[in-house]
PDB file of C-alpha atoms in Angstrom:
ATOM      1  CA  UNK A  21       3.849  -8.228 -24.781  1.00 58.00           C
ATOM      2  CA  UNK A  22       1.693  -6.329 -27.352  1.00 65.00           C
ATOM      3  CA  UNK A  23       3.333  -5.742 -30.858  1.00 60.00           C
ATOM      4  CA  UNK A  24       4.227  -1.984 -31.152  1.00 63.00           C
ATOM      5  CA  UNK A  25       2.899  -2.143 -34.582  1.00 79.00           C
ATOM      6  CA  UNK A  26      -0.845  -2.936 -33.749  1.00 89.00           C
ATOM      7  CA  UNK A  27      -0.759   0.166 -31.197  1.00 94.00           C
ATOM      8  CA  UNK A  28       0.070   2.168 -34.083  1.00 92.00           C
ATOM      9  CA  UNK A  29      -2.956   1.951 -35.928  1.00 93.00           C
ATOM     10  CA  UNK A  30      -4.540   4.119 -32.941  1.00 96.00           C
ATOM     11  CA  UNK A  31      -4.108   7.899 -32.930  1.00 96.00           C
ATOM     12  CA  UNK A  32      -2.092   8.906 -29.767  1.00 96.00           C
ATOM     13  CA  UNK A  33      -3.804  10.649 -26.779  1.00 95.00           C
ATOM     14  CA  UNK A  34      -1.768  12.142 -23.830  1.00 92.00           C
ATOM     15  CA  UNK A  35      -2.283  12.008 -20.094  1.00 86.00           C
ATOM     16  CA  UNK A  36      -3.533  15.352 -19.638  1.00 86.00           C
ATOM     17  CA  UNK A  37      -5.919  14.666 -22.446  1.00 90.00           C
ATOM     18  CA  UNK A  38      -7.161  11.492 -20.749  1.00 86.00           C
ATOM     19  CA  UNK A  39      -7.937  13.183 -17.444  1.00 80.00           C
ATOM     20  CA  UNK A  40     -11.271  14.823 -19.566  1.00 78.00           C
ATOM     21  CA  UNK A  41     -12.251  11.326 -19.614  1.00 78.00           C
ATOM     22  CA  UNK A  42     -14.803  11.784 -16.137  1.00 70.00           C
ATOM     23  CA  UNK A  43     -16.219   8.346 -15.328  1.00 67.00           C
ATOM     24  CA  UNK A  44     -18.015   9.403 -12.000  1.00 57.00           C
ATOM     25  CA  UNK A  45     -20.983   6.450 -11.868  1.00 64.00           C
ATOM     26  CA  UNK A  46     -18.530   4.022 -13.625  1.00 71.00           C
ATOM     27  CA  UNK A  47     -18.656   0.191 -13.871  1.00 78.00           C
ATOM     28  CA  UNK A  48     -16.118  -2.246 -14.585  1.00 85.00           C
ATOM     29  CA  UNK A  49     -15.993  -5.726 -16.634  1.00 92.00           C
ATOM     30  CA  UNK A  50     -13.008  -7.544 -16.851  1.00 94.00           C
ATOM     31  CA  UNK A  51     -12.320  -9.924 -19.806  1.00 96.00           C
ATOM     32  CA  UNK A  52      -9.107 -12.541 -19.844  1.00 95.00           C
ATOM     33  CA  UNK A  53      -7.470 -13.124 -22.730  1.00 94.00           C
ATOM     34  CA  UNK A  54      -4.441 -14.820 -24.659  1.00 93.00           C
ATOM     35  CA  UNK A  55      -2.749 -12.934 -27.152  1.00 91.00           C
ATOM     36  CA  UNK A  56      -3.869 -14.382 -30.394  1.00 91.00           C
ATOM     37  CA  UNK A  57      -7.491 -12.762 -29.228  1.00 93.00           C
ATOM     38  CA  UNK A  58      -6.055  -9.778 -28.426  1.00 95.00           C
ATOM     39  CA  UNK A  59      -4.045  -9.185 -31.585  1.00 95.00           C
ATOM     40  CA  UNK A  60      -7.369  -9.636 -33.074  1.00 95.00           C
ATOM     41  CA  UNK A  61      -9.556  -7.218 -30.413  1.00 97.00           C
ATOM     42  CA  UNK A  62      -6.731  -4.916 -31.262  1.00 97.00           C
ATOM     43  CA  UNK A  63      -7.179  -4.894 -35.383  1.00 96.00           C
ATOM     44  CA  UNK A  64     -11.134  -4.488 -34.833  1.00 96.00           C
ATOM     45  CA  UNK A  65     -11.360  -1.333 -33.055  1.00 97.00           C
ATOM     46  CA  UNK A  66      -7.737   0.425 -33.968  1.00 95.00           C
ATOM     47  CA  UNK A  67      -9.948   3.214 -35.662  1.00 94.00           C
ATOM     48  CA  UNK A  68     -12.356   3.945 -32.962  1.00 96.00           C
ATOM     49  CA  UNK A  69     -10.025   4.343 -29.607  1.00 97.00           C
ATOM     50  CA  UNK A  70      -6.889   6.249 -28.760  1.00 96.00           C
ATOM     51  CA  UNK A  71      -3.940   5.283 -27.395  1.00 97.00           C
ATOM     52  CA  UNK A  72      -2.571   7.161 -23.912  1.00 95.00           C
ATOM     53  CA  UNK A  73       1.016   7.476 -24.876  1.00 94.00           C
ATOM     54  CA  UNK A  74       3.709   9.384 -22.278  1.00 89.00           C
ATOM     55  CA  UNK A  75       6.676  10.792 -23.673  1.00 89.00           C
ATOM     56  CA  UNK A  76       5.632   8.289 -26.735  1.00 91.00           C
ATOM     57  CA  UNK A  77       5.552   5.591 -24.823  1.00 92.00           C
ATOM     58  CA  UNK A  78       2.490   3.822 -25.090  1.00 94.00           C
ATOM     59  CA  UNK A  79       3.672   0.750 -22.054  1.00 94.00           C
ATOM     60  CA  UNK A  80       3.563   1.520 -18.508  1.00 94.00           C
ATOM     61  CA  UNK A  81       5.035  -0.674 -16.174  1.00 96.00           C
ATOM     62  CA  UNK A  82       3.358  -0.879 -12.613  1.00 97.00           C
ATOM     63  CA  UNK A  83       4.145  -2.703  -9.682  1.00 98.00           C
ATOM     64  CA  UNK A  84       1.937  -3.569  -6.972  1.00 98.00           C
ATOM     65  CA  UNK A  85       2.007  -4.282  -3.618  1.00 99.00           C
ATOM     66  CA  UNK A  86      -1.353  -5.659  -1.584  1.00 99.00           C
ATOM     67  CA  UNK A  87      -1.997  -5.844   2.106  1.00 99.00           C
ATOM     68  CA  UNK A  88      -4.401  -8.092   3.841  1.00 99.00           C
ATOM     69  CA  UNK A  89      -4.262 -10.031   7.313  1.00 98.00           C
ATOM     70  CA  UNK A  90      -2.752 -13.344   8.380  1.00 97.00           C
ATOM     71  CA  UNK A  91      -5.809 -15.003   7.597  1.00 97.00           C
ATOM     72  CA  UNK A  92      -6.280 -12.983   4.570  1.00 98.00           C
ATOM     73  CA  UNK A  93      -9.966 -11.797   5.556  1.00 98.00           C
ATOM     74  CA  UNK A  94     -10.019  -8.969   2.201  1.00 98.00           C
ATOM     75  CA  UNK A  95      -9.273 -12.593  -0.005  1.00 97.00           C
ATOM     76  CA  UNK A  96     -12.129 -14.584   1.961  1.00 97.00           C
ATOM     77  CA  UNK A  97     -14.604 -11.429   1.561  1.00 96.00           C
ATOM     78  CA  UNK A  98     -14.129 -11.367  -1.713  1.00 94.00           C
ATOM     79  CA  UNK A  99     -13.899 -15.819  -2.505  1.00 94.00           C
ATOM     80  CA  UNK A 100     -17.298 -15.829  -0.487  1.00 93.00           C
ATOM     81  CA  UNK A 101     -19.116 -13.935  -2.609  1.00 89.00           C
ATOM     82  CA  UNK A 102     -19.706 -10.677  -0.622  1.00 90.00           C
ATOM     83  CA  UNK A 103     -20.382  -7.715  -2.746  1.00 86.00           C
ATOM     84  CA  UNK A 104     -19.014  -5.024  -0.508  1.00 92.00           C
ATOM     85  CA  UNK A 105     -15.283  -5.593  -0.200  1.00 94.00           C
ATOM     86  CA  UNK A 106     -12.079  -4.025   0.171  1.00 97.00           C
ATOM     87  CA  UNK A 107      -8.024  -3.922  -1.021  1.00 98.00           C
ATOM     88  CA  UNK A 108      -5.721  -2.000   0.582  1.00 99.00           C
ATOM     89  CA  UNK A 109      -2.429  -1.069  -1.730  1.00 98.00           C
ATOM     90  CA  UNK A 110       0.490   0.306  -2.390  1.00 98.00           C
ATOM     91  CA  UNK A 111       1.104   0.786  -6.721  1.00 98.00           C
ATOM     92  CA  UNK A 112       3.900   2.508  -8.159  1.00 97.00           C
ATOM     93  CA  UNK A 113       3.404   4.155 -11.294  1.00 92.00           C
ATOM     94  CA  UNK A 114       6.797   3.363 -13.253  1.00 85.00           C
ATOM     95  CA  UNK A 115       6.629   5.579 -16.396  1.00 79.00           C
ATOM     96  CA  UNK A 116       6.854   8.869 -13.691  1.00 82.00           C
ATOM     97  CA  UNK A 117       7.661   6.977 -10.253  1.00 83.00           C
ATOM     98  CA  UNK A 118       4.897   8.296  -8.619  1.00 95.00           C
ATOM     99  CA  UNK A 119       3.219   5.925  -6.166  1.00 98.00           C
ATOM    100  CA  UNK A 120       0.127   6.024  -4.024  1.00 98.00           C
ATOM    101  CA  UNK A 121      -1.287   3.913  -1.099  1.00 99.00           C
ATOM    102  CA  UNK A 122      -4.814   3.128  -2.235  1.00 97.00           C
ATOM    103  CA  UNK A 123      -7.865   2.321  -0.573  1.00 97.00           C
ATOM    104  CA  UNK A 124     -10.121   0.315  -3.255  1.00 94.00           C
ATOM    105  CA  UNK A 125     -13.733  -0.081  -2.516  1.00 93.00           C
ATOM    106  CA  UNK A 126     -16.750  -2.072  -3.973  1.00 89.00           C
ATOM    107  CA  UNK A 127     -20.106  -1.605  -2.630  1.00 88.00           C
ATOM    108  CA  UNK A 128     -23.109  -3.554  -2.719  1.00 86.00           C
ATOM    109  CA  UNK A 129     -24.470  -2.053  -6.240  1.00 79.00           C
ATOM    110  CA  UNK A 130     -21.465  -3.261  -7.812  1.00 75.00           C
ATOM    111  CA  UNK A 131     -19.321   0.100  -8.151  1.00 79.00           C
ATOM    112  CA  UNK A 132     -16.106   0.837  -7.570  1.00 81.00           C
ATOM    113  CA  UNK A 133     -14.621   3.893  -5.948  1.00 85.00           C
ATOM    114  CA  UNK A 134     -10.839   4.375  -4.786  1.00 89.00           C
ATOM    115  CA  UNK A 135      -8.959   6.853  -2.776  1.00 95.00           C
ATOM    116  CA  UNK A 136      -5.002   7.475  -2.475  1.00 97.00           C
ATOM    117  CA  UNK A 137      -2.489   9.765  -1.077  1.00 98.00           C
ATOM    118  CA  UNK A 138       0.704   9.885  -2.244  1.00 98.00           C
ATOM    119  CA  UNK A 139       3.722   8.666  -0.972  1.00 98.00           C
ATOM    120  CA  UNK A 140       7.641   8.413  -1.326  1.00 98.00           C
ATOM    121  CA  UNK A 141       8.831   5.681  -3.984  1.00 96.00           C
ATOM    122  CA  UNK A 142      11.605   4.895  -1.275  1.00 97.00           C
ATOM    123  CA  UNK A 143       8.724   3.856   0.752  1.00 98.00           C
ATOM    124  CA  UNK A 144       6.878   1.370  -1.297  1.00 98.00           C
ATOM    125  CA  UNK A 145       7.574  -1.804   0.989  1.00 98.00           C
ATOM    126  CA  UNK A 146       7.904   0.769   4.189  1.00 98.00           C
ATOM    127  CA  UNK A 147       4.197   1.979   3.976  1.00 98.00           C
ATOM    128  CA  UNK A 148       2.650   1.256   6.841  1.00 98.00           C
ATOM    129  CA  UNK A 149       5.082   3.042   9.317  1.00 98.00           C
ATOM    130  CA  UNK A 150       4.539   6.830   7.560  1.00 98.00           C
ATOM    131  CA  UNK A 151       1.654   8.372  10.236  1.00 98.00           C
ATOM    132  CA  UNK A 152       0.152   9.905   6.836  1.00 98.00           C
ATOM    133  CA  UNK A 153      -0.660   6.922   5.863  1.00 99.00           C
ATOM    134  CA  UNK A 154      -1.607   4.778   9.273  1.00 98.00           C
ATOM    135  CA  UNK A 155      -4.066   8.119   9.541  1.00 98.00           C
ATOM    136  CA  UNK A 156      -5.163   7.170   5.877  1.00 98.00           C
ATOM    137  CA  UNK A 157      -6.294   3.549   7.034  1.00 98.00           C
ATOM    138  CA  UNK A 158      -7.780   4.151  10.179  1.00 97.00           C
ATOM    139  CA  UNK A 159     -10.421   6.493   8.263  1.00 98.00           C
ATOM    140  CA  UNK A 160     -10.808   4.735   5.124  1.00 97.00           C
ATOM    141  CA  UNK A 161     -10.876   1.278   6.847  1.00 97.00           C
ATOM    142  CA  UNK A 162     -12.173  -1.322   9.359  1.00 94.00           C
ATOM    143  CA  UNK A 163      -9.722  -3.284   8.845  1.00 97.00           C
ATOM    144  CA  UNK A 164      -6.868  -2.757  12.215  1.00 96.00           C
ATOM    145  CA  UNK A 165      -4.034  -1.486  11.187  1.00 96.00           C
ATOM    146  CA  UNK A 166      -1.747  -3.363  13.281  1.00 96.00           C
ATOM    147  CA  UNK A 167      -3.370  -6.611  11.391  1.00 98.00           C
ATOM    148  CA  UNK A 168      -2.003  -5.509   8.169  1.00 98.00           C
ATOM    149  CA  UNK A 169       1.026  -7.177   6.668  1.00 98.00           C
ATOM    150  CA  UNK A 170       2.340  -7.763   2.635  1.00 98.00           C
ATOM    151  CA  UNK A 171       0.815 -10.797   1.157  1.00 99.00           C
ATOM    152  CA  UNK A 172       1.154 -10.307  -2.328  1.00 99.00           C
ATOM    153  CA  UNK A 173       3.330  -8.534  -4.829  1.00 99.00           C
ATOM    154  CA  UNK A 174       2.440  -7.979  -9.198  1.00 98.00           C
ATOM    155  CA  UNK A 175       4.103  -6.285 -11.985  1.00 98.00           C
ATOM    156  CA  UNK A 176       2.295  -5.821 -15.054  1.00 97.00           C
ATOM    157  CA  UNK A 177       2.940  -3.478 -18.360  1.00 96.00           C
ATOM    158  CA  UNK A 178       0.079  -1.611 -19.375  1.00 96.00           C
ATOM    159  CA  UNK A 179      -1.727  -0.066 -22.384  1.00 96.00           C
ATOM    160  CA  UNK A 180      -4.711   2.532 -21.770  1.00 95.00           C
ATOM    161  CA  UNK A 181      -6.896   3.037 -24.725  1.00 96.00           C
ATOM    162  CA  UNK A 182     -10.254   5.968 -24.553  1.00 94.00           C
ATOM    163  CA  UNK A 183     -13.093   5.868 -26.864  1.00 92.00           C
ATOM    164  CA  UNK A 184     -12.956   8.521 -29.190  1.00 92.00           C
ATOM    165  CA  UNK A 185     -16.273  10.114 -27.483  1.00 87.00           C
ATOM    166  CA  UNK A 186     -14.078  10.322 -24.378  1.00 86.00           C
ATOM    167  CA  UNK A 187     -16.625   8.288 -22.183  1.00 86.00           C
ATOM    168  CA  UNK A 188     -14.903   5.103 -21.754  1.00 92.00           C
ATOM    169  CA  UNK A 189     -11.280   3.955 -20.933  1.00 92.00           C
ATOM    170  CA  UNK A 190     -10.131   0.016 -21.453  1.00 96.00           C
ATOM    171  CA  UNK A 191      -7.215  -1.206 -19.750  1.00 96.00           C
ATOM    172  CA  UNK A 192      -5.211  -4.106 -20.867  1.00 97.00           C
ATOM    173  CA  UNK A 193      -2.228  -5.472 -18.613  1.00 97.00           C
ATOM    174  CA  UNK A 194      -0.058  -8.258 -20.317  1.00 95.00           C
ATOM    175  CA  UNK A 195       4.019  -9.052 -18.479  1.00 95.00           C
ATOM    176  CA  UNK A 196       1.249 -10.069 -15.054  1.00 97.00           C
ATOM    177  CA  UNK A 197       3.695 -11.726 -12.532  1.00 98.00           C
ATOM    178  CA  UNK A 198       3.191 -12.657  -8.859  1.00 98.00           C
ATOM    179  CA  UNK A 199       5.205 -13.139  -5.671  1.00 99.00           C
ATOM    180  CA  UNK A 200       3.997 -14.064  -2.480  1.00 99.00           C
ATOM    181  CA  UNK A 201       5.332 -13.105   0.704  1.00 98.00           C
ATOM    182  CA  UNK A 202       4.222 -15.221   2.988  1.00 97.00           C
ATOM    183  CA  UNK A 203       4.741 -18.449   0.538  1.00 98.00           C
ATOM    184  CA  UNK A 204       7.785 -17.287  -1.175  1.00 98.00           C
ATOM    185  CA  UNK A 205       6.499 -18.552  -4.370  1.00 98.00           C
ATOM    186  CA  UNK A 206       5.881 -16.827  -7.712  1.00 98.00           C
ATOM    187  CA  UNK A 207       3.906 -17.596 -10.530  1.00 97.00           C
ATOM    188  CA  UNK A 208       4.671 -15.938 -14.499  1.00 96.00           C
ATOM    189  CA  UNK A 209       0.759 -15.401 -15.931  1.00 94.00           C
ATOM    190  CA  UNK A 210       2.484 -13.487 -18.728  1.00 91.00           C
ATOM    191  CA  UNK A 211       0.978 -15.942 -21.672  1.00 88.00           C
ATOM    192  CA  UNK A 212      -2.650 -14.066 -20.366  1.00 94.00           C
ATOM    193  CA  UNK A 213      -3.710 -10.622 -20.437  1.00 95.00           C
ATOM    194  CA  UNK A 214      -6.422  -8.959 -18.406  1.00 96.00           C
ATOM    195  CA  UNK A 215      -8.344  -6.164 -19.575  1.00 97.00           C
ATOM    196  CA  UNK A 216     -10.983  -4.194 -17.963  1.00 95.00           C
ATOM    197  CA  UNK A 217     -13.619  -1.697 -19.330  1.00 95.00           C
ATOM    198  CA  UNK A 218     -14.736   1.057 -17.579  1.00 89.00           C
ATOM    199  CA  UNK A 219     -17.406   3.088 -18.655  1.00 85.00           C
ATOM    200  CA  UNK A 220     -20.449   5.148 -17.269  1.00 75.00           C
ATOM    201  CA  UNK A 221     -23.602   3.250 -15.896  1.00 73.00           C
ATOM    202  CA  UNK A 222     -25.832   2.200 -18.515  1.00 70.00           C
ATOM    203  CA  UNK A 223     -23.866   3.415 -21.457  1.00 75.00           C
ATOM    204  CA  UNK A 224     -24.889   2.442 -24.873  1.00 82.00           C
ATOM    205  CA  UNK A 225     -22.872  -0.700 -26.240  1.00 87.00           C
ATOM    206  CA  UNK A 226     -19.520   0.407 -27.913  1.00 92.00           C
ATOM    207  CA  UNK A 227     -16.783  -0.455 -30.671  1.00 96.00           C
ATOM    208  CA  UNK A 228     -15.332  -3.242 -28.555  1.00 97.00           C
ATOM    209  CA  UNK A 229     -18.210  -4.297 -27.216  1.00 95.00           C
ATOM    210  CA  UNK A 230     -19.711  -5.361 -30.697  1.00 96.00           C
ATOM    211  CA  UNK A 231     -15.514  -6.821 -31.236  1.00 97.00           C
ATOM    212  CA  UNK A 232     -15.802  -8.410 -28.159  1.00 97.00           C
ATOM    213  CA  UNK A 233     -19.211 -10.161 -29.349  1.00 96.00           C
ATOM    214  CA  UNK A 234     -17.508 -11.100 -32.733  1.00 96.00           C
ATOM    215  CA  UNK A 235     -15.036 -13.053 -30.699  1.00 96.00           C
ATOM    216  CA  UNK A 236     -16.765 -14.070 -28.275  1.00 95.00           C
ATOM    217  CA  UNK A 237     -15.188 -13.094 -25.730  1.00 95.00           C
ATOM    218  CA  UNK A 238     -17.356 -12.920 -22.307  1.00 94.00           C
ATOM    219  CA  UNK A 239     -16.665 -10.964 -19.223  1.00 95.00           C
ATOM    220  CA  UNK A 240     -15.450 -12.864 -16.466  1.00 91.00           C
ATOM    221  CA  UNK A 241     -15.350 -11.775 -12.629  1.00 86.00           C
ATOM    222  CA  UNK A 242     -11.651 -11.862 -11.581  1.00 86.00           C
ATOM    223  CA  UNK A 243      -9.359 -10.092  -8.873  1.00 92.00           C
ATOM    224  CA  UNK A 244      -5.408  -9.672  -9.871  1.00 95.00           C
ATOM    225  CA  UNK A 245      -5.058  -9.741  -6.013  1.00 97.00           C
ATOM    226  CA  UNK A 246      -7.515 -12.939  -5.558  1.00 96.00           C
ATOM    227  CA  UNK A 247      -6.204 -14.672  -8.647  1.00 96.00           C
ATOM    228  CA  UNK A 248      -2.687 -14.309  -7.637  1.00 97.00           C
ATOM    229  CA  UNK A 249      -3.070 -15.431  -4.258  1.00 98.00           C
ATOM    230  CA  UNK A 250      -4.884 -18.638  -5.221  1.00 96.00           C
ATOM    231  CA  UNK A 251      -1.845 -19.266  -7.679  1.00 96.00           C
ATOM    232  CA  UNK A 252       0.585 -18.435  -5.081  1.00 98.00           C
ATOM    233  CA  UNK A 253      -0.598 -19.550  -1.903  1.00 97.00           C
ATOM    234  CA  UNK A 254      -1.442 -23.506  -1.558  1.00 95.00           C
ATOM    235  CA  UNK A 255      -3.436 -22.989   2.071  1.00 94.00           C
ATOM    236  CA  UNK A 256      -5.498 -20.402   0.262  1.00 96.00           C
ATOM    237  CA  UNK A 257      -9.616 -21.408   0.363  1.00 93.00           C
ATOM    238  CA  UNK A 258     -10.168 -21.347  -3.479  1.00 93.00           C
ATOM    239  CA  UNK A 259     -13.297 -23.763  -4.060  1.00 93.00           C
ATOM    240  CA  UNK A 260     -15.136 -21.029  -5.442  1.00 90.00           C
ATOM    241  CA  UNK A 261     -12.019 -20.027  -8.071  1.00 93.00           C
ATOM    242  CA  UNK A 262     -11.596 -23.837  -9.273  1.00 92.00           C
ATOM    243  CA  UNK A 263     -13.668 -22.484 -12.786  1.00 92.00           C
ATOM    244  CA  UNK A 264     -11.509 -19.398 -13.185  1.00 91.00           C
ATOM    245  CA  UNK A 265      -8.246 -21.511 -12.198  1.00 92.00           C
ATOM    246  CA  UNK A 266      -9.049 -24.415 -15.091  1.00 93.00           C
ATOM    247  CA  UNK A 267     -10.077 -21.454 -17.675  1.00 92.00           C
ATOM    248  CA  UNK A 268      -6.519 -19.839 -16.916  1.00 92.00           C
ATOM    249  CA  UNK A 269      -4.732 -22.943 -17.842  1.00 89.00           C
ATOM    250  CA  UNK A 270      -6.677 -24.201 -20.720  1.00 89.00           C
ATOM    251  CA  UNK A 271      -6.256 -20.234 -22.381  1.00 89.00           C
ATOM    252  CA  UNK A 272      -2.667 -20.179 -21.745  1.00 83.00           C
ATOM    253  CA  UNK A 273      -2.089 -23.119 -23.689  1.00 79.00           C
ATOM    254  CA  UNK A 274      -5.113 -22.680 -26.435  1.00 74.00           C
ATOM    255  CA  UNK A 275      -3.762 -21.655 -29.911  1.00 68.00           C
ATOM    256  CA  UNK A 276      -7.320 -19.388 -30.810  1.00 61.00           C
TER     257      UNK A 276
END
């Protein structure tokens, strides 16, 4: 877990603050990390970001819950490469126990747009029997609802940090645990941390992104949901994750 002390060199921002932040033609990079490199992203851009803090809490635990089919066609879409792709999920949103099923999209230009309702936290592993929700799939998705089952559970703590020109938000989830449903197997990734920019199409380069470049730190294409299952599940096609499998396990044990 982070160090309270490096979150506070960043001025505090709070959630109602954070929803001026309007990324409408956003794009995404994700970056993986241990936490010697993050304790030392962290000390290079303190001055230039704010912190989202709730009731001065600046970690928020989530906890996930993904959907695919038996033959887990959402993880084969996305291990063979297609651009267009979906994940279907249920997160709960710890710090005010809201929770949402989501419908996560990519399309072929490489952008990302979700949708959610809300639902009952008593429903969380019940989903997929509330009507407002089997409505909810059947006109977000092609995929049949009646193929749907859990595959794959993660709970993460996160830290949300905005530019100070409120035009880009950075994520950074550290505490990353799986469990698999259909394996019964878990897997702790909490020596790693996976943080993801998002910021407007074609934005000029930023604090971190000039931190990032000090460390050299490159983006990397990666999938909590993907990643997980290939950790979790040992009939899982992964040929095309071997790279991203050997870089996890040589960062969790580097000492940089």
């Amino acid at each position: 877990m982070v160090a309270e002390g490096l979150l506070d060199m960043f001025e505090p921002i709070s959630l109602a603050e954070m929803k001026q932040v309007r990324l409408m033609n956003r794009v995404d990079e994700k970056y993986l990390l241990n936490r010697t490199r993050l304790d030392s992203l962290l000390r290079r851009i303190g001055k230039a970001y704010y912190v989202q803090r709730i009731d001065g809490e600046a970690l928020a635990d989530y906890h996930t819950l993904y959907y695919d089919t038996a033959g887990l066609a959402m993880y084969t879409v996305h291990h063979n490469r297609k651009l267009k792709r979906q994940k279907l999920r249920v997160r709960r949103y710890r710090s005010n126990n809201l929770t949402y099923f989501e419908v996560k999209d990519k399309n072929n230009k490489g952008k990302t747009h979700k949708t959610r309702i809300e639902i009952a936290a008593a429903d969380f592993y019940q989903s997929l029997q509330l009507p407002a929700v089997r409505n909810f799939i059947a006109e977000k998705s092609s995929y049949p609802i009646d193929s749907l089952m859990p595959q794959l559970e993660n709970r993460f703590t996160r830290i949300t940090l905005v530019d100070k020109g409120m035009h880009e938000r950075v994520t950074i989830d550290s505490g990353i645990r799986f469990h698999n449903f259909q394996s019964e197997r878990d897997y702790d990734l909490s020596p790693l941390v996976i943080m993801e920019v998002k910021r407007e199409a074609g934005a000029d380069k930023t604090p971190i992104d000039h931190a990032l470049t000090e460390l050299r730190i490159h983006p990397r294409r990666m999938s909590k949901y993907c990643i997980g299952t290939v950790l979790t599940n040992p009939k899982a096609k992964y040929n095309r994750f071997k790279d991203k499998i050997r870089y996890i396990n040589e960062l969790a044990t580097a000492d940089f």
